Tab-separated table of C-alpha atoms in Angstrom:
chain	number	residue	atom	x	y	z
A	1	MET	CA	79.628	136.062	88.733
A	2	GLY	CA	83.372	135.522	89.155
A	3	PHE	CA	82.724	133.757	92.439
A	4	PHE	CA	80.323	131.287	90.802
A	5	GLN	CA	82.788	130.640	87.982
A	6	ARG	CA	85.529	129.862	90.506
A	7	LEU	CA	83.117	127.655	92.440
A	8	PHE	CA	82.208	125.806	89.230
A	9	ARG	CA	85.883	125.255	88.350
A	10	TRP	CA	86.563	123.994	91.870
A	11	GLY	CA	83.654	121.546	91.674
A	12	LYS	CA	84.812	120.362	88.268
A	13	SER	CA	88.348	119.736	89.545
A	14	GLU	CA	87.001	117.823	92.542
A	15	VAL	CA	84.848	115.649	90.275
A	16	ASN	CA	87.848	114.943	88.046
A	17	ASN	CA	89.938	113.978	91.059
A	18	ALA	CA	87.192	111.676	92.290
A	19	MET	CA	86.905	110.079	88.843
A	20	ASP	CA	90.674	109.572	88.680
A	21	THR	CA	90.540	107.865	92.066
A	22	LEU	CA	87.678	105.596	91.057
A	23	GLU	CA	89.210	104.641	87.716
A	24	ASP	CA	91.016	101.315	87.767
A	25	PRO	CA	93.423	101.060	84.800
A	26	ILE	CA	93.248	97.256	84.723
A	27	LYS	CA	89.452	97.194	84.713
A	28	MET	CA	89.352	99.977	82.142
A	29	THR	CA	91.765	98.034	79.925
A	30	ASP	CA	89.644	94.891	80.198
A	31	GLN	CA	86.566	96.909	79.350
A	32	GLY	CA	88.353	98.486	76.394
A	33	ILE	CA	89.289	95.037	75.067
A	34	LYS	CA	85.682	93.887	75.511
A	35	ASP	CA	84.511	96.929	73.566
A	36	LEU	CA	86.958	96.115	70.778
A	37	GLU	CA	85.736	92.519	70.699
A	38	ALA	CA	82.159	93.821	70.444
A	39	ASP	CA	83.237	96.104	67.573
A	40	LEU	CA	84.945	93.128	65.948
A	41	GLU	CA	81.763	91.087	66.187
A	42	LYS	CA	79.775	93.950	64.632
A	43	SER	CA	82.351	94.291	61.878
A	44	ILE	CA	82.166	90.564	61.138
A	45	LYS	CA	78.373	90.765	60.889
A	46	ALA	CA	78.650	93.797	58.630
A	47	LEU	CA	81.222	92.009	56.496
A	48	ALA	CA	78.942	89.020	56.147
A	49	SER	CA	76.089	91.310	55.036
A	50	VAL	CA	78.277	93.215	52.572
A	51	LYS	CA	79.685	89.981	51.245
A	52	ALA	CA	76.159	88.665	50.669
A	53	SER	CA	75.267	91.864	48.782
A	54	CYS	CA	78.509	91.620	46.823
A	55	ILE	CA	77.738	88.038	45.870
A	56	THR	CA	74.268	89.088	44.746
A	57	ALA	CA	75.713	91.981	42.732
A	58	LYS	CA	78.236	89.645	41.163
A	59	ASN	CA	75.504	87.188	40.222
A	60	ASP	CA	73.394	90.018	38.733
A	61	LEU	CA	76.389	91.233	36.736
A	62	GLU	CA	77.202	87.764	35.454
A	63	LYS	CA	73.512	87.174	34.592
A	64	ALA	CA	73.376	90.459	32.694
A	65	ARG	CA	76.465	89.509	30.720
A	66	GLN	CA	75.002	86.077	30.067
A	67	ASP	CA	71.678	87.638	28.981
A	68	ILE	CA	73.485	89.888	26.531
A	69	THR	CA	75.242	86.896	25.029
A	70	ASP	CA	72.038	84.836	24.946
A	71	TYR	CA	69.963	87.584	23.277
A	72	GLN	CA	72.691	88.061	20.714
A	73	ASN	CA	72.753	84.325	19.950
A	74	LYS	CA	68.945	84.129	19.791
A	75	ALA	CA	68.746	87.037	17.341
A	76	MET	CA	71.321	85.336	15.135
A	77	THR	CA	69.376	82.083	15.353
A	78	PHE	CA	66.155	83.744	14.217
A	79	VAL	CA	67.900	85.414	11.300
A	80	GLN	CA	69.509	82.126	10.235
A	81	ALA	CA	66.174	80.353	10.517
A	82	ALA	CA	64.569	82.869	8.164
A	83	GLU	CA	67.421	82.482	5.703
A	84	GLN	CA	67.052	78.710	5.785
A	85	GLY	CA	63.291	79.002	5.299
A	86	LYS	CA	62.474	77.472	8.588
A	87	MET	CA	60.286	80.401	9.561
A	88	PRO	CA	58.817	83.408	7.864
A	89	GLN	CA	61.129	86.364	7.391
A	90	ALA	CA	58.790	88.812	9.052
A	91	GLU	CA	58.419	86.628	12.143
A	92	ALA	CA	62.165	86.058	12.288
A	93	ASP	CA	62.849	89.765	12.020
A	94	ARG	CA	60.321	90.546	14.741
A	95	LEU	CA	61.804	88.023	17.158
A	96	ALA	CA	65.341	89.016	16.292
A	97	THR	CA	64.432	92.652	16.888
A	98	GLN	CA	62.985	91.870	20.316
A	99	CYS	CA	66.157	89.962	21.217
A	100	LEU	CA	68.322	92.867	20.168
A	101	GLU	CA	66.172	95.300	22.171
A	102	LYS	CA	66.532	93.164	25.308
A	103	LYS	CA	70.236	92.836	24.607
A	104	SER	CA	70.474	96.611	24.378
A	105	GLN	CA	68.537	97.040	27.620
A	106	ARG	CA	70.771	94.571	29.466
A	107	SER	CA	73.789	96.307	28.002
A	108	ARG	CA	72.574	99.573	29.504
A	109	ASP	CA	72.154	97.838	32.906
A	110	LEU	CA	75.617	96.367	32.698
A	111	PRO	CA	77.634	99.511	33.811
A	112	VAL	CA	75.336	100.035	36.786
A	113	LEU	CA	75.681	96.431	37.835
A	114	GLU	CA	79.444	96.563	37.400
A	115	SER	CA	79.657	99.756	39.471
A	116	ASN	CA	77.523	98.284	42.224
A	117	TYR	CA	79.598	95.120	42.276
A	118	ASN	CA	82.894	97.006	42.362
A	119	ARG	CA	81.670	99.259	45.174
A	120	LEU	CA	80.559	96.295	47.259
A	121	GLN	CA	83.777	94.473	46.519
A	122	ALA	CA	85.757	97.468	47.763
A	123	GLN	CA	83.692	97.520	50.932
A	124	VAL	CA	84.313	93.825	51.440
A	125	THR	CA	88.059	94.369	51.071
A	126	LYS	CA	87.935	97.307	53.499
A	127	PHE	CA	85.972	95.331	56.079
A	128	GLU	CA	88.352	92.393	55.776
A	129	ASP	CA	91.356	94.660	56.353
A	130	THR	CA	89.610	96.278	59.318
A	131	ILE	CA	88.711	92.933	60.840
A	132	LYS	CA	92.221	91.648	60.297
A	133	THR	CA	93.646	94.743	62.016
A	134	LEU	CA	91.162	94.478	64.884
A	135	LYS	CA	91.978	90.817	65.441
A	136	SER	CA	95.693	91.535	65.424
A	137	ASN	CA	95.314	94.483	67.808
A	138	ILE	CA	93.009	92.580	70.134
A	139	ASP	CA	95.415	89.652	70.350
A	140	LYS	CA	98.337	92.014	70.925
A	141	TRP	CA	96.474	94.047	73.543
A	142	LYS	CA	95.280	90.918	75.308
A	143	ASN	CA	98.864	89.705	75.629
A	144	GLU	CA	99.993	93.148	76.800
A	145	ALA	CA	97.118	93.248	79.284
A	146	LYS	CA	98.183	89.867	80.697
A	147	MET	CA	101.758	91.067	81.057
A	148	LEU	CA	100.630	94.340	82.631
A	149	LYS	CA	98.382	92.489	85.071
A	150	ALA	CA	101.273	90.262	86.106
A	151	ARG	CA	103.566	93.292	86.447
A	152	ALA	CA	100.872	95.113	88.403
A	153	LYS	CA	100.606	92.223	90.860
A	154	VAL	CA	104.384	92.052	91.250
A	155	SER	CA	104.694	95.812	91.645
A	156	GLU	CA	101.836	95.865	94.161
A	157	ALA	CA	103.447	93.095	96.206
A	158	THR	CA	106.830	94.826	95.992
A	159	ALA	CA	105.264	98.123	97.012
A	160	ASN	CA	103.612	96.486	100.030
A	161	VAL	CA	106.912	94.903	101.104
A	162	ASN	CA	108.790	98.165	100.632
A	163	LYS	CA	106.046	99.989	102.484
A	164	GLN	CA	106.370	97.593	105.402
A	165	LEU	CA	110.142	97.968	105.373
A	166	ALA	CA	109.833	101.723	105.198
A	167	GLY	CA	107.307	101.684	108.038
A	168	ILE	CA	109.650	99.933	110.457
A	169	ASP	CA	111.117	103.207	111.672
A	170	SER	CA	107.634	104.656	112.070
A	171	THR	CA	106.782	101.924	114.580
A	172	ASP	CA	110.028	102.620	116.483
A	173	THR	CA	110.987	98.947	116.247
A	174	ILE	CA	114.632	99.691	115.596
A	175	ALA	CA	114.702	102.238	118.410
A	176	MET	CA	113.162	99.718	120.800
A	177	LEU	CA	115.708	97.098	119.773
A	178	GLU	CA	118.533	99.561	120.386
A	179	LYS	CA	117.127	100.400	123.815
A	180	MET	CA	116.788	96.718	124.604
A	181	LYS	CA	120.388	96.107	123.502
A	182	GLU	CA	121.576	98.997	125.667
A	183	LYS	CA	119.624	97.641	128.642
A	184	VAL	CA	121.110	94.159	128.194
A	185	ASN	CA	124.611	95.622	127.943
A	186	GLU	CA	124.045	97.539	131.165
A	187	GLN	CA	122.786	94.421	132.933
A	188	GLU	CA	125.754	92.378	131.722
A	189	ALA	CA	128.177	95.110	132.849
A	190	LEU	CA	126.437	95.215	136.245
A	191	ALA	CA	126.689	91.429	136.590
A	192	ASP	CA	130.402	91.547	135.710
A	193	SER	CA	130.964	94.279	138.299
A	194	TYR	CA	129.238	92.208	141.014
A	195	LEU	CA	131.387	89.230	140.013
A	196	GLU	CA	134.561	91.301	140.308
A	197	ILE	CA	133.407	92.639	143.701
A	198	ALA	CA	132.677	89.125	144.916
A	199	ALA	CA	136.065	87.871	143.677
A	200	SER	CA	137.914	90.772	145.296
A	201	SER	CA	135.988	90.264	148.573
A	202	GLY	CA	136.948	86.593	148.673
A	203	SER	CA	140.584	87.345	148.002
A	204	ALA	CA	140.591	90.050	150.666
A	205	ASP	CA	139.090	87.659	153.220
A	206	ILE	CA	141.622	84.990	152.381
A	207	ASP	CA	144.524	87.437	152.483
A	208	SER	CA	143.360	89.028	155.712
A	209	ALA	CA	142.844	85.644	157.316
A	210	TYR	CA	146.222	84.456	156.163
A	211	GLN	CA	147.913	87.625	157.320
A	212	ALA	CA	146.102	87.368	160.624
A	213	LEU	CA	147.341	83.849	161.080
A	214	GLY	CA	150.874	84.729	160.054
A	215	GLY	CA	150.820	87.845	162.195
A	216	GLY	CA	149.643	85.823	165.178
A	217	VAL	CA	152.432	83.292	164.791
A	218	GLU	CA	155.068	85.961	164.420
A	219	ALA	CA	153.609	87.877	167.377
A	220	GLN	CA	153.680	84.734	169.522
A	221	SER	CA	157.254	84.026	168.450
A	222	GLU	CA	158.328	87.546	169.264
A	223	LEU	CA	156.458	87.395	172.560
A	224	LEU	CA	158.233	84.213	173.580
A	225	ALA	CA	161.588	85.626	172.502
A	226	LEU	CA	160.885	88.793	174.500
A	227	LYS	CA	159.960	86.805	177.603
A	228	ALA	CA	163.094	84.698	177.240
A	229	LYS	CA	165.202	87.793	176.880
A	230	MET	CA	163.597	89.375	179.934
A	231	GLN	CA	164.118	86.234	182.064
A	232	GLU	CA	167.677	86.026	180.921
A	233	THR	CA	168.240	89.692	181.760
A	234	LYS	CA	166.730	89.264	185.208
A	235	ALA	CA	168.913	86.244	185.900
A	236	ILE	CA	172.003	88.098	184.806
A	237	ALA	CA	171.043	91.081	186.926
A	238	SER	CA	170.623	88.834	189.964
A	239	GLY	CA	174.058	87.343	189.345
A	240	ASN	CA	172.827	83.851	188.636
A	241	VAL	CA	174.327	83.188	185.275
A	242	GLU	CA	173.568	79.515	185.324
A	243	ASP	CA	169.926	80.139	186.087
A	244	ALA	CA	169.803	82.669	183.341
A	245	LYS	CA	171.307	80.180	180.971
A	246	THR	CA	168.930	77.506	182.143
A	247	VAL	CA	165.942	79.818	181.803
A	248	GLY	CA	167.117	80.924	178.388
A	249	ASP	CA	167.623	77.378	177.281
A	250	ALA	CA	164.201	76.391	178.572
A	251	ILE	CA	162.515	79.283	176.872
A	252	ALA	CA	164.445	78.546	173.678
A	253	SER	CA	163.450	74.908	173.980
A	254	ASP	CA	159.831	75.907	174.478
A	255	LEU	CA	160.129	78.210	171.501
A	256	ASP	CA	161.601	75.475	169.354
A	257	GLN	CA	158.910	73.084	170.524
A	258	LEU	CA	156.261	75.664	169.566
A	259	LYS	CA	157.793	76.155	166.175
A	260	ARG	CA	157.941	72.388	165.588
A	261	GLU	CA	154.302	72.041	166.557
A	262	MET	CA	153.335	74.897	164.287
A	263	ALA	CA	155.320	73.357	161.423
A	264	ALA	CA	153.617	69.992	162.016
A	265	SER	CA	150.204	71.722	162.070
A	266	GLN	CA	150.996	73.485	158.814
A	267	GLN	CA	152.072	70.236	157.165
A	268	THR	CA	148.873	68.529	158.337
A	269	ALA	CA	146.768	71.439	157.035
A	270	SER	CA	148.619	71.328	153.680
A	271	ALA	CA	147.955	67.583	153.387
A	272	ASP	CA	144.236	67.977	154.264
A	273	ARG	CA	143.629	70.888	151.863
A	274	PRO	CA	143.769	68.852	148.567
A	275	MET	CA	141.404	66.291	150.079
A	276	GLN	CA	138.940	69.037	151.038
A	277	GLN	CA	139.191	70.560	147.565
A	278	ALA	CA	138.558	67.156	146.006
A	279	ASP	CA	135.485	66.698	148.241
A	280	GLN	CA	134.193	70.143	147.330
A	281	ALA	CA	134.809	69.729	143.558
A	282	PRO	CA	131.533	69.488	141.587
A	283	LEU	CA	130.631	66.147	140.149
A	284	GLU	CA	130.607	66.153	136.301
């Protein structure tokens, strides 16, 4: 038995959860306002019916009061007519008596008619207050419903935007951007390193070439000086000082001639270099 009770409670909770999910507050509010408008329409019809009954009761009450006055006046008229000899006394008394009896009967009806009229009048007043309250509440709730609908739309749109913003991390967009940035930085660093390597390679080639050229010139100069020294030494050793001097002078002259030629070549190369650079400059 306890198991079935627990099962029943579980089923009831599931039904309530399903109903809560299916319930739309906006639609329920609109339906509630429609129900109130239907109640207002019923109240207006009821008021019209009560008012009609109240008018009838008022007319009956006024007629009863008028009848009482009329029967009183008629009885007095019959009595005066008998006194003036216009009609027999017995006939006047009979008619006057009938008028007084009807007056008495209408007088007895008068409290009932007054009570009925007052009761209906109270109902009319109550219905009017109810209708006035319903109209006021309906107008107020309609305005609140409009505001709530607008706020619901804004909040729904805001929630969707915030949900999208909150879901950025779930799609790993930021992580992918960071990885892409890291990859680009690595590629830029690699390109800069290749540029530095290329620049250093060019400088090394230029320096090595220049040093090679300079080293060759110095080596040739030293070689010539060594040969001149050796020729001069041989001449001195053989005892021919003049020949040694002549050989030394010749070698020195050849050395000077070589140096002058090298200087002229360097000047020509220096003059041609700006022209070559101008030819190789990119056109803008």
